Amino acid sequence: GKWHMGVNCKTRRDHCHHPLNHGFGYFYGMPFTLLNECQGTDDPELAKSLQDTYWFYTQMIILAVFTLVIGKLANLFPVKWKIIICLAFCGLLHFISWFSSYGFTKHWNCILMRNHDITEQPMNLQKTTSNMLKEAITFIERNKHRPFLLFVSLLHVHTPLITTEEFQGRSRHGLYGDNVEEMDWMVGRLLDVIDKEGLKNTTFIYFASDHGGFLEAHRGNSQLGGWNGIYKGGKGMGGWEGGIRVPGIVRWPGVLPAGTVIDEPTSLMDVYPTVVQLAGGAVPQDRVMDGHTLLPLLRGTVQHSRHEFLFHYCGVFLHAVRWHQKDSGTIWKAHYTTPVFQPEASGACFRGGICPCFGNGVTHHDPPLLFNLLQDPSEANPLSADTEPLFDSVIRRIRRAVEEHRKTLTPVPQQLSPYNNIWKPWLQPCCGTFPFCWCHEENNK
């Protein structure tokens, strides 16, 4: 499914970021992420505000050239043709430089790969669901006689909500509901195969989401990004519960008791040590591991998560810290930085498309906003020293935990720098002779 970690580092075929270079033995899916551009019917999603800025500058250059030409022809002011031609050429280079990155996103980014080979460029979204489901099922059938790890990262539920005709209009909740129903059907098909192959009691299955609903995703009056209930905020917000609190569903018949509800804070970082323990391995001991195995919690041998503190980042910026106080069971949350909602009371960043992590789009809090999540899960009423006797001691303890946490971090290059995000032709995966990159191997089969 969706890898979203990229492919190459220095050349078009070095595959340094590819799944096969990070422990997986087989890959089928998107090396990047799913964008509105992949469908081509919605507003552009990739760096939309930046594209708007580039297009504005392009229009200004066109207007300037047009004005100079009219002025030259009408003898309104003296200007050399060389200057006009030079300005027009610079404007053309400016347009080509940004439009090559964003105008051809569907061809550059919306591709399917099997191992190192590109099978569709651009991908046929109407067939992607059946293709990915087929690949997952055949993987299970190929490996049913030996231990296997199957990681299925569905393109559902994600804008632009690619939904096959069979499921369109089935839900009372519009296109988003249709997409959820199709995802539910896909998961059901995979579970049916597990059961049919006699793997039900020997297969650990974990289903979860990576973030809360995308509140800013709209098409007209239709909400496309889901709903986060009582929780504030959503996707892209590093601290608010609506962006980070998601359900997890675990199935392992014969080992884990059915119908058990565990209301303890865990993390997707726990998946790795859990899988390692299931496989009989050991996690590396030469570094600090942020995750903990879930098995003791799931089996009931312990009652509380090992996560005393969870650090909630937006990009590289620490926005909030959660403290699960062991002696009292209280869950505190301190917000050091929060996004500025647009409009102010909307609970989302509708003007920007998604909330920023830094700059003028955030507010820094000193002292931090403090909430008791057991009493106020909606994070509606921040506490203070006047309303909470433990305010100062809680803030001091969380601040000390942040200092200890930062000592364990190793600086790395800024992955989200402008240079790392611009399109680089020499790294572009291509199934033909660059720049003529298109193929549909799946359709030919």
Short mmCIF file of C-alpha atoms in Angstrom, two decimals:
data_model
loop_
_atom_site.label_atom_id
_atom_site.label_comp_id
_atom_site.label_asym_id
_atom_site.label_seq_id
_atom_site.Cartn_x
_atom_site.Cartn_y
_atom_site.Cartn_z
CA GLY A 1 0.00 0.00 0.00
CA LYS A 2 1.05 3.56 0.78
CA TRP A 3 4.75 3.70 1.71
CA HIS A 4 5.06 7.52 1.80
CA MET A 5 8.80 7.41 2.56
CA GLY A 6 10.12 8.11 -0.92
CA VAL A 7 12.44 6.08 -3.12
CA ASN A 8 15.82 7.51 -4.09
CA CYS A 9 18.67 9.51 -2.52
CA LYS A 10 21.29 10.33 -5.16
CA THR A 11 20.32 8.60 -8.40
CA ARG A 12 17.11 7.48 -10.05
CA ARG A 13 17.79 3.83 -9.25
CA ASP A 14 19.57 3.74 -5.89
CA HIS A 15 16.28 2.91 -4.05
CA CYS A 16 17.78 3.98 -0.72
CA HIS A 17 14.37 4.79 0.83
CA HIS A 18 12.59 1.82 -0.77
CA PRO A 19 10.87 -0.79 1.45
CA LEU A 20 13.18 -3.51 0.14
CA ASN A 21 16.08 -1.48 1.54
CA HIS A 22 14.44 -1.35 4.97
CA GLY A 23 13.77 -4.95 5.86
CA PHE A 24 10.79 -5.88 3.71
CA GLY A 25 11.04 -8.80 1.30
CA TYR A 26 8.29 -7.73 -1.10
CA PHE A 27 6.56 -4.46 -1.96
CA TYR A 28 3.49 -3.45 -3.92
CA GLY A 29 2.04 0.03 -3.64
CA MET A 30 2.68 3.77 -3.77
CA PRO A 31 6.16 4.97 -2.82
CA PHE A 32 4.71 8.43 -2.11
CA THR A 33 1.33 9.53 -0.78
CA LEU A 34 -2.18 9.92 -2.17
CA LEU A 35 -2.98 13.48 -3.25
CA ASN A 36 -5.94 15.24 -4.84
CA GLU A 37 -3.71 15.61 -7.90
CA CYS A 38 -3.81 11.82 -8.35
CA GLN A 39 -7.50 12.06 -9.16
CA GLY A 40 -7.26 15.34 -11.02
CA THR A 41 -10.79 16.49 -10.15
CA ASP A 42 -10.29 18.35 -6.84
CA ASP A 43 -8.27 21.43 -5.96
CA PRO A 44 -4.49 20.88 -5.89
CA GLU A 45 -3.28 19.67 -2.50
CA LEU A 46 0.51 19.61 -2.76
CA ALA A 47 1.92 22.91 -1.41
CA LYS A 48 -1.27 24.71 -2.41
CA SER A 49 -0.37 28.06 -0.82
CA LEU A 50 3.10 27.90 -2.38
CA GLN A 51 1.59 27.15 -5.79
CA ASP A 52 -0.75 30.11 -5.41
CA THR A 53 2.24 32.34 -4.63
CA TYR A 54 4.22 31.07 -7.65
CA TRP A 55 1.22 31.55 -9.93
CA PHE A 56 0.72 35.10 -8.61
CA TYR A 57 4.36 35.98 -9.42
CA THR A 58 3.95 34.42 -12.87
CA GLN A 59 0.87 36.56 -13.54
CA MET A 60 2.74 39.68 -12.39
CA ILE A 61 5.59 38.94 -14.82
CA ILE A 62 3.13 38.34 -17.67
CA LEU A 63 1.38 41.62 -16.85
CA ALA A 64 4.72 43.47 -16.76
CA VAL A 65 5.81 42.04 -20.14
CA PHE A 66 2.40 42.82 -21.68
CA THR A 67 2.56 46.42 -20.33
CA LEU A 68 6.09 46.95 -21.66
CA VAL A 69 5.14 45.60 -25.11
CA ILE A 70 2.09 47.89 -25.32
CA GLY A 71 4.16 50.83 -24.10
CA LYS A 72 6.91 50.10 -26.62
CA LEU A 73 4.51 49.76 -29.56
CA ALA A 74 2.57 52.89 -28.58
CA ASN A 75 5.76 54.87 -27.89
CA LEU A 76 4.50 55.64 -24.37
CA PHE A 77 7.94 55.14 -22.85
CA PRO A 78 11.35 54.13 -24.17
CA VAL A 79 12.38 50.58 -23.42
CA LYS A 80 14.67 48.24 -25.32
CA TRP A 81 13.34 45.04 -26.84
CA LYS A 82 16.26 43.20 -25.20
CA ILE A 83 14.92 44.09 -21.76
CA ILE A 84 11.41 42.93 -22.67
CA ILE A 85 12.71 39.65 -24.15
CA CYS A 86 14.96 39.08 -21.13
CA LEU A 87 12.05 39.64 -18.72
CA ALA A 88 9.81 37.33 -20.75
CA PHE A 89 12.51 34.64 -20.77
CA CYS A 90 13.00 34.92 -17.00
CA GLY A 91 9.24 34.64 -16.52
CA LEU A 92 9.17 31.54 -18.71
CA LEU A 93 12.00 29.94 -16.70
CA HIS A 94 10.17 30.79 -13.46
CA PHE A 95 6.97 29.18 -14.75
CA ILE A 96 8.73 26.04 -15.99
CA SER A 97 10.69 25.64 -12.76
CA TRP A 98 7.63 25.50 -10.50
CA PHE A 99 5.11 23.99 -12.92
CA SER A 100 7.40 21.04 -13.65
CA SER A 101 7.24 20.25 -9.91
CA TYR A 102 3.54 20.79 -9.29
CA GLY A 103 1.79 20.74 -12.65
CA PHE A 104 2.77 17.14 -13.41
CA THR A 105 2.28 15.72 -9.91
CA LYS A 106 -0.09 13.05 -11.20
CA HIS A 107 2.62 11.67 -13.52
CA TRP A 108 5.56 12.14 -11.17
CA ASN A 109 4.09 11.14 -7.79
CA CYS A 110 0.99 9.04 -8.39
CA ILE A 111 2.65 5.76 -9.35
CA LEU A 112 2.44 2.09 -8.40
CA MET A 113 5.46 -0.14 -7.92
CA ARG A 114 6.03 -3.87 -7.51
CA ASN A 115 9.38 -4.28 -5.77
CA HIS A 116 11.70 -1.98 -7.78
CA ASP A 117 9.59 -1.96 -10.96
CA ILE A 118 7.00 0.69 -11.79
CA THR A 119 3.79 -0.98 -12.93
CA GLU A 120 1.61 2.11 -13.42
CA GLN A 121 2.62 5.69 -14.13
CA PRO A 122 0.29 7.45 -13.53
CA MET A 123 -1.75 4.96 -11.52
CA ASN A 124 -5.29 3.98 -12.48
CA LEU A 125 -7.16 4.81 -9.29
CA GLN A 126 -10.28 2.92 -10.28
CA LYS A 127 -8.31 -0.35 -10.26
CA THR A 128 -5.98 0.36 -7.36
CA THR A 129 -8.34 -1.06 -4.73
CA SER A 130 -8.71 -4.42 -6.46
CA ASN A 131 -5.01 -4.57 -7.34
CA MET A 132 -3.84 -3.97 -3.76
CA LEU A 133 -6.38 -6.40 -2.33
CA LYS A 134 -5.32 -9.05 -4.83
CA GLU A 135 -1.65 -8.57 -3.95
CA ALA A 136 -2.32 -8.86 -0.20
CA ILE A 137 -4.41 -12.01 -0.63
CA THR A 138 -1.87 -13.73 -2.87
CA PHE A 139 0.88 -12.81 -0.40
CA ILE A 140 -1.02 -14.61 2.38
CA GLU A 141 -1.60 -17.63 0.16
CA ARG A 142 2.09 -17.80 -0.82
CA ASN A 143 3.31 -17.59 2.77
CA LYS A 144 0.63 -19.52 4.67
CA HIS A 145 3.01 -22.36 5.56
CA ARG A 146 5.60 -20.15 7.28
CA PRO A 147 5.66 -17.09 9.55
CA PHE A 148 5.03 -13.83 7.73
CA LEU A 149 4.57 -10.12 8.38
CA LEU A 150 2.02 -8.42 6.13
CA PHE A 151 1.80 -4.64 6.44
CA VAL A 152 -1.21 -3.31 4.52
CA SER A 153 -1.28 0.49 4.37
CA LEU A 154 -4.61 1.19 2.70
CA LEU A 155 -5.23 4.22 0.50
CA HIS A 156 -8.60 4.37 2.30
CA VAL A 157 -9.71 6.50 4.20
CA HIS A 158 -7.74 9.39 2.68
CA THR A 159 -8.61 12.27 0.42
CA PRO A 160 -9.46 12.31 -2.44
CA LEU A 161 -11.49 9.31 -1.15
CA ILE A 162 -11.06 6.94 -4.09
CA THR A 163 -14.18 4.75 -4.00
CA THR A 164 -15.21 2.16 -6.59
CA GLU A 165 -18.65 2.42 -8.21
CA GLU A 166 -19.92 -0.56 -6.22
CA PHE A 167 -19.64 1.37 -2.95
CA GLN A 168 -20.59 4.87 -4.09
CA GLY A 169 -23.83 6.08 -2.53
CA ARG A 170 -24.09 3.21 -0.02
CA SER A 171 -23.52 5.26 3.13
CA ARG A 172 -25.70 7.87 4.80
CA HIS A 173 -22.51 9.84 5.43
CA GLY A 174 -21.65 10.78 1.86
CA LEU A 175 -18.45 9.93 0.03
CA TYR A 176 -16.44 9.64 3.26
CA GLY A 177 -18.89 7.06 4.58
CA ASP A 178 -18.74 5.19 1.26
CA ASN A 179 -14.97 5.07 1.53
CA VAL A 180 -15.13 3.77 5.10
CA GLU A 181 -17.54 1.03 4.02
CA GLU A 182 -15.25 -0.03 1.19
CA MET A 183 -12.28 -0.11 3.59
CA ASP A 184 -14.34 -2.23 5.97
CA TRP A 185 -15.11 -4.64 3.12
CA MET A 186 -11.41 -4.84 2.17
CA VAL A 187 -10.39 -5.65 5.75
CA GLY A 188 -13.15 -8.25 5.87
CA ARG A 189 -11.84 -9.91 2.72
CA LEU A 190 -8.35 -10.17 4.25
CA LEU A 191 -9.75 -11.65 7.47
CA ASP A 192 -11.78 -14.15 5.42
CA VAL A 193 -8.59 -15.33 3.70
CA ILE A 194 -6.81 -15.69 7.06
CA ASP A 195 -9.72 -17.81 8.32
CA LYS A 196 -10.02 -19.86 5.11
CA GLU A 197 -6.33 -20.76 5.17
CA GLY A 198 -6.59 -22.00 8.77
CA LEU A 199 -4.44 -19.16 10.14
CA LYS A 200 -7.05 -17.59 12.43
CA ASN A 201 -5.64 -18.77 15.77
CA THR A 202 -2.01 -18.26 14.82
CA THR A 203 -2.20 -14.76 13.34
CA PHE A 204 -1.87 -11.54 15.33
CA ILE A 205 -3.83 -8.75 13.60
CA TYR A 206 -3.60 -5.07 14.53
CA PHE A 207 -5.81 -2.46 12.84
CA ALA A 208 -5.28 1.26 13.51
CA SER A 209 -5.20 4.71 11.95
CA ASP A 210 -2.22 7.03 11.76
CA HIS A 211 -4.08 10.23 12.74
CA GLY A 212 -7.48 11.76 13.34
CA GLY A 213 -9.87 13.20 10.78
CA PHE A 214 -8.74 15.79 8.22
CA LEU A 215 -11.09 18.62 9.21
CA GLU A 216 -9.99 21.04 6.48
CA ALA A 217 -10.85 18.64 3.64
CA HIS A 218 -14.03 19.88 1.96
CA ARG A 219 -15.71 19.75 -1.42
CA GLY A 220 -18.35 22.44 -1.42
CA ASN A 221 -20.39 21.81 1.73
CA SER A 222 -19.33 18.17 1.97
CA GLN A 223 -16.93 17.15 4.72
CA LEU A 224 -14.36 14.78 3.21
CA GLY A 225 -11.95 14.26 6.06
CA GLY A 226 -13.99 12.60 8.79
CA TRP A 227 -15.10 13.75 12.21
CA ASN A 228 -13.31 13.57 15.55
CA GLY A 229 -16.28 13.63 17.90
CA ILE A 230 -15.71 15.43 21.18
CA TYR A 231 -11.96 15.77 20.59
CA LYS A 232 -10.45 19.10 19.55
CA GLY A 233 -8.37 19.46 16.38
CA GLY A 234 -7.48 16.97 13.67
CA LYS A 235 -4.88 15.78 11.18
CA GLY A 236 -1.62 17.70 11.13
CA MET A 237 -2.04 19.05 14.67
CA GLY A 238 0.74 17.73 16.85
CA GLY A 239 -0.95 18.16 20.21
CA TRP A 240 -4.75 18.28 20.18
CA GLU A 241 -6.50 14.98 20.88
CA GLY A 242 -8.49 15.05 17.65
CA GLY A 243 -5.28 14.76 15.66
CA ILE A 244 -3.59 11.99 17.62
CA ARG A 245 -6.22 9.93 19.47
CA VAL A 246 -7.26 7.00 17.30
CA PRO A 247 -8.73 3.57 18.07
CA GLY A 248 -6.78 0.35 17.78
CA ILE A 249 -8.35 -3.07 17.20
CA VAL A 250 -6.46 -6.28 17.94
CA ARG A 251 -7.49 -9.85 17.03
CA TRP A 252 -5.74 -13.05 18.09
CA PRO A 253 -8.31 -15.77 18.85
CA GLY A 254 -7.27 -18.35 21.41
CA VAL A 255 -4.63 -16.05 22.88
CA LEU A 256 -6.31 -12.70 23.57
CA PRO A 257 -9.74 -12.61 25.26
CA ALA A 258 -12.48 -11.28 22.97
CA GLY A 259 -14.45 -8.16 23.81
CA THR A 260 -11.82 -6.66 26.09
CA VAL A 261 -11.53 -2.87 26.13
CA ILE A 262 -8.18 -1.39 27.16
CA ASP A 263 -8.35 2.30 27.96
CA GLU A 264 -4.62 2.94 28.25
CA PRO A 265 -2.48 5.32 26.17
CA THR A 266 -0.32 3.42 23.69
CA SER A 267 1.45 4.48 20.51
CA LEU A 268 2.01 3.30 16.96
CA MET A 269 5.67 3.27 18.00
CA ASP A 270 4.70 0.18 20.01
CA VAL A 271 4.08 -1.83 16.83
CA TYR A 272 7.79 -2.41 16.20
CA PRO A 273 8.76 -3.89 19.62
CA THR A 274 5.51 -5.91 19.62
CA VAL A 275 6.30 -7.47 16.25
CA VAL A 276 9.90 -8.14 17.32
CA GLN A 277 8.70 -9.98 20.43
CA LEU A 278 6.17 -12.00 18.42
CA ALA A 279 8.96 -13.04 16.07
CA GLY A 280 11.19 -14.12 18.94
CA GLY A 281 13.73 -11.37 18.40
CA ALA A 282 15.19 -8.62 20.55
CA VAL A 283 15.02 -4.88 19.99
CA PRO A 284 18.35 -3.04 19.65
CA GLN A 285 20.00 -2.19 22.96
CA ASP A 286 22.34 0.51 21.64
CA ARG A 287 19.68 3.25 21.53
CA VAL A 288 16.62 4.52 23.37
CA MET A 289 13.49 2.80 22.10
CA ASP A 290 10.39 5.00 22.29
CA GLY A 291 7.98 2.09 21.85
CA HIS A 292 7.08 -0.78 24.20
CA THR A 293 5.66 -4.20 23.42
CA LEU A 294 1.88 -4.34 23.71
CA LEU A 295 1.67 -8.04 24.56
CA PRO A 296 1.71 -7.78 28.39
CA LEU A 297 -1.06 -5.16 28.24
CA LEU A 298 -3.09 -7.17 25.74
CA ARG A 299 -2.73 -10.42 27.67
CA GLY A 300 -3.67 -8.75 30.94
CA THR A 301 -0.43 -9.53 32.75
CA VAL A 302 -0.06 -5.78 33.40
CA GLN A 303 -2.85 -3.25 33.86
CA HIS A 304 -1.10 -0.07 32.79
CA SER A 305 0.78 1.07 29.70
CA ARG A 306 4.53 1.49 30.10
CA HIS A 307 4.24 4.96 28.57
CA GLU A 308 4.49 7.37 31.47
CA PHE A 309 5.23 10.24 29.08
CA LEU A 310 4.34 10.64 25.41
CA PHE A 311 5.82 13.52 23.43
CA HIS A 312 3.62 14.90 20.68
CA TYR A 313 5.49 16.55 17.83
CA CYS A 314 4.42 18.57 14.83
CA GLY A 315 7.30 18.04 12.41
CA VAL A 316 10.45 18.60 14.48
CA PHE A 317 8.66 20.88 16.96
CA LEU A 318 7.46 19.59 20.32
CA HIS A 319 3.88 20.82 20.71
CA ALA A 320 2.54 18.85 23.68
CA VAL A 321 3.45 16.31 26.35
CA ARG A 322 1.18 13.69 27.93
CA TRP A 323 1.87 12.45 31.45
CA HIS A 324 0.14 9.28 32.61
CA GLN A 325 0.59 9.68 36.37
CA LYS A 326 0.98 6.15 37.68
CA ASP A 327 0.08 6.67 41.33
CA SER A 328 -3.18 8.51 40.70
CA GLY A 329 -4.07 7.33 37.18
CA THR A 330 -4.55 10.95 36.10
CA ILE A 331 -3.60 11.82 32.51
CA TRP A 332 -2.24 15.34 32.19
CA LYS A 333 -1.53 17.09 28.89
CA ALA A 334 0.61 20.21 28.61
CA HIS A 335 0.54 22.22 25.36
CA TYR A 336 3.63 24.31 24.66
CA THR A 337 2.50 25.27 21.15
CA THR A 338 -0.93 25.24 19.51
CA PRO A 339 -2.03 26.11 15.96
CA VAL A 340 -3.95 29.31 15.34
CA PHE A 341 -7.37 28.26 14.08
CA GLN A 342 -8.76 30.09 11.03
CA PRO A 343 -11.45 31.29 11.65
CA GLU A 344 -10.67 31.57 15.35
CA ALA A 345 -13.48 29.38 16.75
CA SER A 346 -13.56 26.88 13.87
CA GLY A 347 -11.31 24.25 15.45
CA ALA A 348 -9.30 23.92 12.22
CA CYS A 349 -7.10 25.88 9.79
CA PHE A 350 -9.50 26.28 6.88
CA ARG A 351 -7.66 29.18 5.23
CA GLY A 352 -4.34 27.36 5.03
CA GLY A 353 -5.60 23.87 4.19
CA ILE A 354 -3.71 22.33 7.11
CA CYS A 355 -2.32 23.78 10.33
CA PRO A 356 1.35 24.84 10.35
CA CYS A 357 3.88 23.60 12.91
CA PHE A 358 5.75 26.86 13.45
CA GLY A 359 5.91 30.53 12.53
CA ASN A 360 3.03 32.99 12.61
CA GLY A 361 0.49 30.20 12.37
CA VAL A 362 1.09 28.94 15.93
CA THR A 363 0.83 30.30 19.47
CA HIS A 364 3.47 29.57 22.11
CA HIS A 365 2.32 29.16 25.71
CA ASP A 366 4.41 29.95 28.79
CA PRO A 367 3.30 28.53 31.11
CA PRO A 368 1.89 25.77 28.92
CA LEU A 369 -1.83 25.05 28.64
CA LEU A 370 -2.59 22.22 31.05
CA PHE A 371 -5.53 19.82 30.84
CA ASN A 372 -6.72 16.86 32.90
CA LEU A 373 -7.81 14.51 30.11
CA LEU A 374 -9.82 12.28 32.43
CA GLN A 375 -12.02 15.19 33.46
CA ASP A 376 -11.76 17.24 30.26
CA PRO A 377 -11.10 14.99 27.23
CA SER A 378 -12.27 17.77 24.89
CA GLU A 379 -9.46 20.03 26.14
CA ALA A 380 -11.94 22.88 26.48
CA ASN A 381 -10.94 24.34 29.86
CA PRO A 382 -7.22 24.90 30.49
CA LEU A 383 -6.20 24.69 34.13
CA SER A 384 -4.22 27.28 36.06
CA ALA A 385 -2.56 27.65 39.42
CA ASP A 386 -5.81 29.17 40.70
CA THR A 387 -8.03 26.29 39.56
CA GLU A 388 -5.65 23.33 40.03
CA PRO A 389 -3.61 22.98 43.26
CA LEU A 390 -1.16 20.61 41.53
CA PHE A 391 -0.58 22.93 38.57
CA ASP A 392 2.97 24.03 39.44
CA SER A 393 4.20 20.57 40.46
CA VAL A 394 2.73 18.95 37.33
CA ILE A 395 4.33 21.54 35.05
CA ARG A 396 7.70 21.10 36.78
CA ARG A 397 7.54 17.30 36.42
CA ILE A 398 6.63 17.51 32.73
CA ARG A 399 9.38 20.07 32.10
CA ARG A 400 11.91 17.72 33.70
CA ALA A 401 10.67 14.85 31.51
CA VAL A 402 11.14 17.01 28.40
CA GLU A 403 14.72 17.79 29.42
CA GLU A 404 15.45 14.07 29.94
CA HIS A 405 13.79 13.22 26.63
CA ARG A 406 15.82 15.77 24.67
CA LYS A 407 19.06 14.28 26.00
CA THR A 408 18.19 11.06 24.13
CA LEU A 409 17.76 12.77 20.74
CA THR A 410 20.40 12.79 18.03
CA PRO A 411 20.31 15.69 15.54
CA VAL A 412 19.53 14.68 11.96
CA PRO A 413 19.35 16.69 8.71
CA GLN A 414 16.13 18.62 8.27
CA GLN A 415 14.03 16.27 6.14
CA LEU A 416 11.30 18.84 5.47
CA SER A 417 13.61 21.61 4.28
CA PRO A 418 12.63 23.44 1.05
CA TYR A 419 15.52 21.80 -0.83
CA ASN A 420 14.41 18.31 0.21
CA ASN A 421 10.87 19.01 -0.97
CA ILE A 422 11.48 20.45 -4.42
CA TRP A 423 11.23 18.14 -7.41
CA LYS A 424 14.55 16.70 -8.58
CA PRO A 425 14.48 15.25 -12.12
CA TRP A 426 17.53 13.05 -11.48
CA LEU A 427 15.69 11.24 -8.65
CA GLN A 428 12.35 10.84 -10.43
CA PRO A 429 11.19 7.21 -10.73
CA CYS A 430 10.40 6.64 -14.38
CA CYS A 431 9.19 3.56 -16.26
CA GLY A 432 10.19 4.90 -19.65
CA THR A 433 12.80 7.24 -21.08
CA PHE A 434 12.72 10.36 -18.93
CA PRO A 435 10.69 12.60 -19.18
CA PHE A 436 8.36 10.31 -21.15
CA CYS A 437 7.32 8.29 -18.11
CA TRP A 438 4.14 6.33 -18.50
CA CYS A 439 3.17 2.67 -18.42
CA HIS A 440 0.20 0.51 -17.50
CA GLU A 441 1.53 -2.97 -16.94
CA GLU A 442 -1.48 -3.88 -14.76
CA ASN A 443 -3.92 -3.08 -17.56
CA ASN A 444 -1.88 -4.99 -20.09
CA LYS A 445 -2.06 -8.09 -17.89
#
